Short mmCIF file of C-alpha atoms in Angstrom, two decimals:
data_model
loop_
_atom_site.label_atom_id
_atom_site.label_comp_id
_atom_site.label_asym_id
_atom_site.label_seq_id
_atom_site.Cartn_x
_atom_site.Cartn_y
_atom_site.Cartn_z
CA MET A 178 79.98 -102.52 -101.30
CA LYS A 179 79.55 -105.25 -103.88
CA GLU A 180 79.27 -104.25 -107.52
CA GLN A 181 76.06 -106.21 -108.15
CA TYR A 182 74.41 -104.66 -105.09
CA LEU A 183 75.20 -101.17 -106.40
CA GLN A 184 74.14 -102.16 -109.92
CA ASN A 185 70.71 -103.02 -108.49
CA HIS A 186 70.53 -99.57 -106.87
CA LYS A 187 71.58 -97.95 -110.15
CA GLU A 188 68.78 -99.70 -112.05
CA PHE A 189 66.30 -98.75 -109.33
CA VAL A 190 67.23 -95.05 -109.33
CA LEU A 191 67.05 -94.87 -113.12
CA LYS A 192 63.63 -96.55 -113.16
CA LYS A 193 62.02 -95.10 -110.01
CA GLY A 194 64.00 -91.85 -109.64
CA PHE A 195 65.37 -92.61 -106.17
CA THR A 196 66.94 -95.27 -103.96
CA VAL A 197 67.97 -95.61 -100.30
CA ILE A 198 71.24 -97.17 -99.13
CA ASN A 199 71.64 -97.50 -95.36
CA SER A 200 74.84 -98.02 -93.31
CA VAL A 201 77.03 -95.81 -95.52
CA PHE A 202 78.45 -93.95 -92.50
CA THR A 203 79.17 -95.37 -89.05
CA ASP A 204 77.85 -93.63 -85.92
CA ASN A 205 81.42 -92.44 -85.29
CA GLU A 206 81.67 -90.91 -88.78
CA VAL A 207 78.33 -89.15 -88.29
CA GLU A 208 79.63 -87.80 -84.97
CA LEU A 209 82.79 -86.42 -86.62
CA ILE A 210 80.77 -84.75 -89.40
CA THR A 211 78.44 -83.22 -86.79
CA GLU A 212 81.40 -81.90 -84.76
CA ALA A 213 82.93 -80.26 -87.85
CA ILE A 214 79.62 -78.48 -88.55
CA GLN A 215 79.32 -77.31 -84.94
CA LYS A 216 82.81 -75.75 -85.08
CA ALA A 217 82.05 -73.70 -88.22
CA ASP A 218 81.83 -69.90 -88.09
CA THR A 219 78.08 -69.34 -88.44
CA SER A 220 78.35 -65.56 -88.80
CA ARG A 221 79.11 -65.73 -92.54
CA GLU A 222 76.36 -64.91 -95.00
CA ASN A 223 75.97 -68.47 -96.33
CA PHE A 224 74.78 -69.50 -92.86
CA ARG A 225 71.13 -69.00 -92.07
CA LYS A 226 69.99 -69.49 -88.50
CA SER A 227 66.47 -69.11 -87.14
CA ASP A 228 64.27 -70.87 -84.59
CA ASP A 229 63.05 -73.41 -87.10
CA LEU A 230 65.96 -73.83 -89.50
CA PHE A 231 69.73 -73.88 -89.56
CA ALA A 232 70.99 -74.02 -93.14
CA VAL A 233 74.36 -73.65 -94.85
CA ARG A 234 74.61 -72.85 -98.56
CA GLN A 235 77.77 -73.83 -100.44
CA PHE A 236 78.28 -76.24 -97.56
CA LEU A 237 81.46 -77.96 -98.78
CA LYS A 238 83.14 -74.59 -99.36
CA GLU A 239 82.00 -73.18 -96.01
CA VAL A 240 82.89 -76.27 -93.94
CA PRO A 241 85.81 -77.80 -95.89
CA GLU A 242 86.75 -80.05 -92.95
CA VAL A 243 83.78 -82.32 -93.76
CA LYS A 244 84.98 -83.17 -97.28
CA GLU A 245 87.26 -86.05 -96.37
CA LEU A 246 84.71 -87.32 -93.84
CA ILE A 247 81.90 -87.34 -96.41
CA PHE A 248 83.85 -88.74 -99.34
CA ASN A 249 84.88 -91.97 -97.68
CA GLU A 250 85.66 -95.06 -99.77
CA THR A 251 82.03 -96.24 -99.68
CA VAL A 252 80.69 -92.94 -101.04
CA LYS A 253 83.39 -92.77 -103.73
CA THR A 254 82.46 -96.31 -104.84
CA ILE A 255 78.75 -95.43 -104.91
CA ILE A 256 79.41 -92.35 -107.07
CA ARG A 257 81.64 -94.29 -109.46
CA GLU A 258 79.35 -97.32 -109.81
CA ILE A 259 75.95 -95.60 -109.86
CA PHE A 260 76.65 -92.19 -111.44
CA GLY A 261 79.84 -92.73 -113.46
CA ASP A 262 83.51 -91.99 -112.98
CA LYS A 263 83.43 -88.46 -114.43
CA TYR A 264 80.86 -87.00 -112.00
CA PHE A 265 81.82 -84.02 -109.84
CA VAL A 266 80.06 -81.90 -107.17
CA VAL A 267 78.00 -78.96 -108.46
CA LYS A 268 76.03 -77.92 -105.36
CA SER A 269 75.94 -78.60 -101.62
CA ILE A 270 73.58 -77.58 -98.83
CA TYR A 271 73.27 -78.56 -95.18
CA PHE A 272 70.05 -78.15 -93.30
CA ASP A 273 68.99 -78.90 -89.77
CA LYS A 274 65.31 -78.83 -88.95
CA PRO A 275 65.36 -78.76 -85.14
CA GLU A 276 62.83 -80.44 -82.87
CA THR A 277 60.72 -77.27 -82.74
CA SER A 278 60.71 -76.82 -86.52
CA ASN A 279 57.48 -77.65 -88.23
CA TRP A 280 58.11 -77.07 -91.88
CA TYR A 281 55.86 -78.46 -94.53
CA VAL A 282 57.33 -78.63 -98.04
CA ALA A 283 54.86 -78.95 -100.92
CA TYR A 284 55.56 -81.24 -103.85
CA HIS A 285 58.11 -79.78 -106.28
CA GLN A 286 60.98 -80.63 -108.61
CA ASP A 287 64.51 -79.22 -108.19
CA LEU A 288 64.65 -77.16 -111.38
CA THR A 289 67.61 -74.80 -110.89
CA VAL A 290 71.39 -75.09 -110.87
CA SER A 291 73.93 -72.82 -109.16
CA VAL A 292 76.20 -70.93 -111.56
CA ASP A 293 78.91 -68.29 -111.29
CA LYS A 294 77.26 -65.41 -113.17
CA LYS A 295 74.14 -64.25 -114.97
CA ILE A 296 74.39 -64.08 -118.76
CA GLU A 297 71.89 -64.24 -121.58
CA ILE A 298 72.11 -67.74 -123.01
CA ASP A 299 69.64 -69.76 -125.06
CA GLY A 300 67.61 -72.28 -123.11
CA PHE A 301 68.68 -70.95 -119.68
CA GLY A 302 66.05 -69.16 -117.60
CA PRO A 303 64.32 -67.97 -115.52
CA TRP A 304 67.07 -66.66 -113.23
CA THR A 305 67.14 -65.90 -109.50
CA THR A 306 69.82 -63.99 -107.61
CA LYS A 307 70.23 -64.16 -103.83
CA LYS A 308 73.16 -62.56 -102.03
CA ASN A 309 75.30 -62.62 -105.16
CA GLN A 310 74.49 -66.27 -105.81
CA PHE A 311 73.01 -67.07 -109.19
CA ALA A 312 70.55 -69.86 -109.89
CA VAL A 313 69.01 -70.66 -113.25
CA GLN A 314 66.73 -73.24 -114.79
CA PRO A 315 68.87 -74.97 -117.44
CA PRO A 316 67.69 -77.02 -120.42
CA LEU A 317 66.08 -80.35 -119.50
CA PRO A 318 69.08 -82.57 -120.45
CA VAL A 319 71.22 -80.78 -117.82
CA LEU A 320 68.65 -81.52 -115.10
CA GLU A 321 68.20 -85.12 -116.28
CA ASN A 322 71.96 -85.66 -115.94
CA ILE A 323 72.17 -84.65 -112.25
CA TYR A 324 72.18 -87.06 -109.31
CA THR A 325 71.59 -85.90 -105.73
CA ILE A 326 72.89 -87.62 -102.60
CA ARG A 327 71.15 -86.80 -99.32
CA ILE A 328 73.19 -87.89 -96.30
CA HIS A 329 71.06 -88.40 -93.20
CA LEU A 330 72.60 -87.56 -89.83
CA ASP A 331 69.43 -88.68 -87.98
CA ASP A 332 66.94 -91.51 -88.35
CA THR A 333 64.25 -90.11 -90.63
CA ASP A 334 60.74 -91.47 -91.14
CA GLU A 335 57.21 -90.20 -91.76
CA ASN A 336 57.02 -88.79 -88.21
CA ASN A 337 59.92 -86.35 -88.56
CA GLY A 338 59.58 -85.10 -92.09
CA ALA A 339 61.07 -87.84 -94.27
CA LEU A 340 60.95 -87.03 -97.97
CA LYS A 341 57.82 -88.20 -99.79
CA ILE A 342 58.15 -88.79 -103.51
CA VAL A 343 56.12 -89.74 -106.57
CA PRO A 344 57.99 -92.74 -108.05
CA GLU A 345 58.95 -92.48 -111.75
CA SER A 346 57.87 -88.81 -111.98
CA HIS A 347 61.50 -87.90 -112.84
CA ALA A 348 60.97 -89.40 -116.31
CA LYS A 349 58.11 -87.07 -117.22
CA GLY A 350 60.01 -83.83 -117.89
CA ILE A 351 58.78 -80.64 -116.22
CA TYR A 352 55.86 -81.89 -114.13
CA ARG A 353 53.73 -79.20 -112.47
CA PRO A 354 52.69 -80.38 -108.98
CA GLU A 355 49.16 -78.99 -109.42
CA THR A 356 48.65 -81.41 -112.32
CA ILE A 357 49.42 -84.59 -110.34
CA ASP A 358 46.71 -87.15 -111.03
CA TRP A 359 46.51 -89.29 -107.90
CA ASN A 360 44.38 -91.82 -109.78
CA ILE A 361 47.51 -92.90 -111.63
CA GLU A 362 50.37 -91.71 -109.38
CA THR A 363 51.42 -93.16 -106.03
CA GLU A 364 53.23 -91.62 -103.08
CA GLU A 365 56.10 -93.22 -101.22
CA ILE A 366 57.77 -92.16 -97.95
CA CYS A 367 61.57 -92.50 -98.01
CA ASN A 368 62.65 -93.66 -94.57
CA VAL A 369 66.42 -93.40 -94.12
CA GLU A 370 68.43 -94.57 -91.13
CA LYS A 371 71.04 -92.39 -89.44
CA GLY A 372 74.22 -92.78 -91.49
CA GLY A 373 72.27 -93.81 -94.58
CA ILE A 374 71.85 -91.97 -97.87
CA MET A 375 69.06 -91.35 -100.31
CA ILE A 376 70.01 -90.94 -103.96
CA MET A 377 67.50 -89.13 -106.16
CA LYS A 378 67.08 -87.52 -109.53
CA PRO A 379 66.21 -83.81 -109.09
CA LEU A 380 63.23 -84.07 -111.44
CA ILE A 381 61.41 -86.50 -109.14
CA LEU A 382 58.43 -84.82 -107.48
CA HIS A 383 59.24 -84.61 -103.78
CA GLY A 384 58.07 -82.85 -100.63
CA SER A 385 57.85 -83.47 -96.88
CA ASN A 386 55.22 -83.37 -94.15
CA ARG A 387 55.47 -81.61 -90.84
CA THR A 388 57.30 -83.27 -87.96
CA THR A 389 54.87 -84.81 -85.51
CA ASP A 390 57.15 -86.43 -82.92
CA GLY A 391 59.62 -83.65 -82.05
CA ARG A 392 62.75 -85.31 -83.47
CA ARG A 393 65.27 -83.22 -85.41
CA ARG A 394 66.26 -83.96 -89.00
CA ARG A 395 69.74 -83.08 -90.27
CA VAL A 396 70.55 -83.67 -93.93
CA ILE A 397 73.51 -82.92 -96.22
CA HIS A 398 72.32 -82.43 -99.82
CA ILE A 399 74.97 -82.75 -102.56
CA GLU A 400 74.34 -82.59 -106.33
CA PHE A 401 76.60 -84.13 -108.98
CA SER A 402 76.92 -83.79 -112.76
CA ASP A 403 79.45 -84.76 -115.43
CA LEU A 404 78.38 -82.06 -117.91
CA GLU A 405 80.24 -78.86 -118.69
CA LEU A 406 77.96 -75.84 -119.06
CA PRO A 407 77.96 -73.99 -122.40
CA GLU A 408 80.04 -70.95 -123.32
CA GLU A 409 81.50 -69.01 -120.40
CA LEU A 410 79.03 -70.27 -117.77
CA GLN A 411 80.52 -72.28 -114.88
CA TRP A 412 79.06 -74.34 -112.03
CA SER A 413 79.50 -72.06 -109.02
CA GLU A 414 80.43 -74.88 -106.62
CA ARG A 415 82.30 -77.20 -108.94
CA MET A 416 84.50 -79.60 -106.97
CA ASN A 417 86.12 -82.81 -108.18
#
């Protein structure tokens, strides 16, 4: 991918809080990623399977075979050119909303990070603990530093739960969804083609509508930072 093309995407994500780049993965690469996921041992506790959701926490640790498939040369170039050359993985999730799933996700910001332990530390809190996994809301500069890549394994549009976002809301700090003033804010639907990616800042207000056309939506969500956490706190999924 040409440097100027990626520079345009970098400027867009910094200004608007998101951008979409299609044709990052070929159909064959998507197929290989899908096969690796299907072969994984779903009995482990980081796998959650129900009628309307299949999700994998700590995805890159649980399904290590996908790492070299995901971090192809195109993705490495995107990370280097748009984020910076010191960025590393700090969180990864896979989720599959099947055809029967009809989830609605209200507008929210992604306000927590995954860490290795719970300790009292200034500026960090509130905390949540699920199955020995620790999440905490860090100080604002930590959240502002993160970039998220969402890899789409299916065509996604407004009919099957594409992400809807409020452009530029990532630049407004902690933004409570109930205070959105639709007289001044706009909503945008982020259509992404199969094999494409959406890059977003976690502070952008985002949500998704219910699926109306019975198509599934499979997404790999990976967060990146180049910051070290203070004192003895570590990113729980840190991966270079």
